[in-house]
Amino acid sequence: MAEIKDPENTIIMETTKGQVVIQLLPDLAPGHVARIKELCAEGAYDGVVFHRVIDDFMAQTGDVQFGKTGGKDFNPARAGMGGSSKPDLKAEFSNVSHVRGTCSMARSQMPNSANSQFFICFTDSPWLNKQYSVWGQVIEGMDNIDKIKKGEPVKDPDSIVSMKLAANA
């Protein structure tokens, strides 16, 4: 496994395709990192499907309302339309480039609408720069992200089995 230098700012995400290790970037997006940590601590991401996965672009997940298998509101047809019960976040756009392995918040047309959904870039996606809040970088396991079933929507989607801070793993 990757060397974890800061377990309080490293996420271990088990997916149906294998483990992914994400380095959080609290200096870049403190509000978004705090939200990701909060949702991880609650187990909110456990069981959430990858509902939108576009080849050579990104894998999107994190709809804890409609995308959580076994959740009271789980609805594959609505996965990607929900968030969490927490308020939306103020944008924390930065100059950090969206490259392979970048973890960034999904949002609507409104800049301050990120909530719980996020995506992981398969490839460099510079057109996203300064328009989405980057909160992490995959440091191990991109090969497992590459294996996630593709689609919009995804038929029989892969999911996050568990997502927690390395300090709590």
Short mmCIF file of C-alpha atoms in Angstrom, two decimals:
data_model
loop_
_atom_site.label_atom_id
_atom_site.label_comp_id
_atom_site.label_asym_id
_atom_site.label_seq_id
_atom_site.Cartn_x
_atom_site.Cartn_y
_atom_site.Cartn_z
CA MET A 1 0.00 0.00 0.00
CA ALA A 2 1.03 3.62 -0.57
CA GLU A 3 2.99 5.27 2.23
CA ILE A 4 0.49 7.25 4.26
CA LYS A 5 2.21 10.32 5.68
CA ASP A 6 -0.90 12.00 7.13
CA PRO A 7 -3.59 9.47 8.18
CA GLU A 8 -5.95 12.32 9.23
CA ASN A 9 -5.89 13.58 5.63
CA THR A 10 -5.84 10.30 3.71
CA ILE A 11 -8.90 8.33 2.67
CA ILE A 12 -9.02 4.60 2.07
CA MET A 13 -11.89 3.84 -0.28
CA GLU A 14 -12.78 0.21 -0.89
CA THR A 15 -14.70 -0.18 -4.14
CA THR A 16 -16.23 -3.23 -5.79
CA LYS A 17 -13.12 -3.13 -8.05
CA GLY A 18 -10.52 -2.79 -5.27
CA GLN A 19 -8.86 -0.29 -2.95
CA VAL A 20 -8.19 3.37 -3.75
CA VAL A 21 -6.08 5.67 -1.55
CA ILE A 22 -6.81 9.41 -1.75
CA GLN A 23 -4.64 12.19 -0.32
CA LEU A 24 -6.89 15.01 0.93
CA LEU A 25 -5.94 18.63 0.20
CA PRO A 26 -7.26 20.64 3.18
CA ASP A 27 -5.12 23.70 2.37
CA LEU A 28 -6.76 23.88 -1.07
CA ALA A 29 -10.42 23.26 -0.16
CA PRO A 30 -10.87 23.21 3.63
CA GLY A 31 -14.68 23.28 3.56
CA HIS A 32 -14.95 20.47 1.03
CA VAL A 33 -12.36 18.32 2.81
CA ALA A 34 -14.24 18.83 6.09
CA ARG A 35 -17.48 17.68 4.38
CA ILE A 36 -15.84 14.59 2.86
CA LYS A 37 -14.39 13.68 6.27
CA GLU A 38 -17.75 14.26 7.98
CA LEU A 39 -19.61 12.04 5.50
CA CYS A 40 -16.91 9.35 5.75
CA ALA A 41 -17.16 9.35 9.55
CA GLU A 42 -20.94 8.85 9.26
CA GLY A 43 -20.51 5.96 6.81
CA ALA A 44 -22.60 7.97 4.34
CA TYR A 45 -20.55 6.92 1.30
CA ASP A 46 -20.62 3.19 2.12
CA GLY A 47 -22.71 1.46 -0.54
CA VAL A 48 -22.97 4.48 -2.87
CA VAL A 49 -22.88 3.64 -6.59
CA PHE A 50 -20.75 5.16 -9.34
CA HIS A 51 -23.76 6.47 -11.26
CA ARG A 52 -22.05 8.35 -14.12
CA VAL A 53 -18.82 7.00 -15.57
CA ILE A 54 -17.54 8.42 -18.85
CA ASP A 55 -14.65 6.66 -20.60
CA ASP A 56 -11.54 8.87 -20.94
CA PHE A 57 -13.10 11.49 -18.65
CA MET A 58 -14.27 10.68 -15.10
CA ALA A 59 -16.14 8.44 -12.64
CA GLN A 60 -18.83 10.20 -10.57
CA THR A 61 -20.26 9.00 -7.26
CA GLY A 62 -21.29 10.36 -3.88
CA ASP A 63 -25.06 10.72 -4.13
CA VAL A 64 -25.74 9.59 -0.56
CA GLN A 65 -29.48 10.30 -0.97
CA PHE A 66 -30.52 8.39 -4.11
CA GLY A 67 -27.33 6.43 -4.87
CA LYS A 68 -26.82 4.51 -1.61
CA THR A 69 -27.70 0.86 -2.11
CA GLY A 70 -29.84 -0.27 0.79
CA GLY A 71 -30.62 3.34 1.73
CA LYS A 72 -34.23 4.36 2.38
CA ASP A 73 -34.32 6.60 -0.74
CA PHE A 74 -32.18 4.42 -3.03
CA ASN A 75 -33.40 4.88 -6.59
CA PRO A 76 -31.05 3.97 -9.47
CA ALA A 77 -33.11 6.15 -11.84
CA ARG A 78 -32.52 9.20 -9.61
CA ALA A 79 -28.90 8.48 -8.62
CA GLY A 80 -26.94 11.63 -9.37
CA MET A 81 -29.83 13.97 -8.53
CA GLY A 82 -29.36 14.01 -4.77
CA GLY A 83 -26.88 14.99 -2.12
CA SER A 84 -26.82 14.80 1.65
CA SER A 85 -29.00 16.41 4.30
CA LYS A 86 -26.23 18.96 4.88
CA PRO A 87 -26.23 22.44 3.30
CA ASP A 88 -24.50 23.04 -0.03
CA LEU A 89 -20.91 24.26 0.08
CA LYS A 90 -19.39 27.56 -1.02
CA ALA A 91 -17.11 27.02 -4.03
CA GLU A 92 -13.38 26.69 -3.31
CA PHE A 93 -12.02 26.91 -6.85
CA SER A 94 -8.24 26.90 -7.24
CA ASN A 95 -5.47 26.93 -9.81
CA VAL A 96 -4.82 23.20 -9.32
CA SER A 97 -5.22 21.34 -12.61
CA HIS A 98 -7.65 18.48 -13.11
CA VAL A 99 -5.26 15.64 -14.01
CA ARG A 100 -5.48 11.87 -13.84
CA GLY A 101 -6.55 10.94 -10.30
CA THR A 102 -7.87 14.38 -9.31
CA CYS A 103 -10.84 14.20 -6.92
CA SER A 104 -13.20 17.13 -7.35
CA MET A 105 -16.73 18.03 -6.25
CA ALA A 106 -19.63 17.66 -8.64
CA ARG A 107 -22.16 20.49 -8.72
CA SER A 108 -25.03 21.95 -10.72
CA GLN A 109 -24.75 25.08 -12.89
CA MET A 110 -24.60 27.07 -9.65
CA PRO A 111 -21.00 27.39 -8.39
CA ASN A 112 -22.01 27.09 -4.71
CA SER A 113 -24.05 23.89 -5.12
CA ALA A 114 -21.53 21.15 -4.29
CA ASN A 115 -22.80 18.89 -1.50
CA SER A 116 -21.70 15.24 -1.38
CA GLN A 117 -21.16 14.11 -4.97
CA PHE A 118 -17.67 13.97 -6.40
CA PHE A 119 -15.77 12.67 -9.38
CA ILE A 120 -12.35 11.20 -10.06
CA CYS A 121 -10.67 12.11 -13.36
CA PHE A 122 -9.46 9.26 -15.60
CA THR A 123 -7.44 11.70 -17.73
CA ASP A 124 -6.26 15.29 -17.72
CA SER A 125 -9.35 17.52 -18.04
CA PRO A 126 -8.08 21.12 -18.17
CA TRP A 127 -11.49 22.57 -19.17
CA LEU A 128 -12.62 21.86 -15.58
CA ASN A 129 -9.87 23.99 -14.05
CA LYS A 130 -11.02 26.89 -11.84
CA GLN A 131 -14.66 25.71 -12.17
CA TYR A 132 -14.81 22.80 -9.70
CA SER A 133 -13.44 22.43 -6.16
CA VAL A 134 -10.48 20.04 -6.11
CA TRP A 135 -10.24 18.32 -2.72
CA GLY A 136 -8.00 15.28 -3.23
CA GLN A 137 -5.64 13.24 -5.39
CA VAL A 138 -5.56 9.46 -5.85
CA ILE A 139 -2.12 8.26 -4.72
CA GLU A 140 -2.79 4.55 -5.22
CA GLY A 141 -5.46 2.46 -6.93
CA MET A 142 -6.20 4.37 -10.14
CA ASP A 143 -6.03 0.98 -11.87
CA ASN A 144 -9.13 0.06 -9.82
CA ILE A 145 -10.92 3.29 -10.80
CA ASP A 146 -10.10 2.43 -14.44
CA LYS A 147 -12.03 -0.86 -14.02
CA ILE A 148 -15.30 0.77 -12.89
CA LYS A 149 -18.19 0.01 -15.26
CA LYS A 150 -18.88 2.85 -17.70
CA GLY A 151 -22.22 4.42 -18.61
CA GLU A 152 -24.64 7.33 -18.27
CA PRO A 153 -26.42 5.84 -16.39
CA VAL A 154 -24.37 2.77 -15.52
CA LYS A 155 -26.17 -0.59 -15.78
CA ASP A 156 -25.46 -2.70 -12.65
CA PRO A 157 -23.04 -0.06 -11.32
CA ASP A 158 -19.96 -0.56 -9.20
CA SER A 159 -20.01 1.08 -5.79
CA ILE A 160 -18.02 2.31 -2.81
CA VAL A 161 -17.95 -0.56 -0.32
CA SER A 162 -16.48 1.63 2.41
CA MET A 163 -14.79 5.02 2.59
CA LYS A 164 -12.98 6.14 5.72
CA LEU A 165 -10.02 8.12 6.95
CA ALA A 166 -6.82 6.09 7.18
CA ALA A 167 -6.64 7.18 10.85
CA ASN A 168 -9.91 5.29 11.43
CA ALA A 169 -9.34 2.36 9.09
#
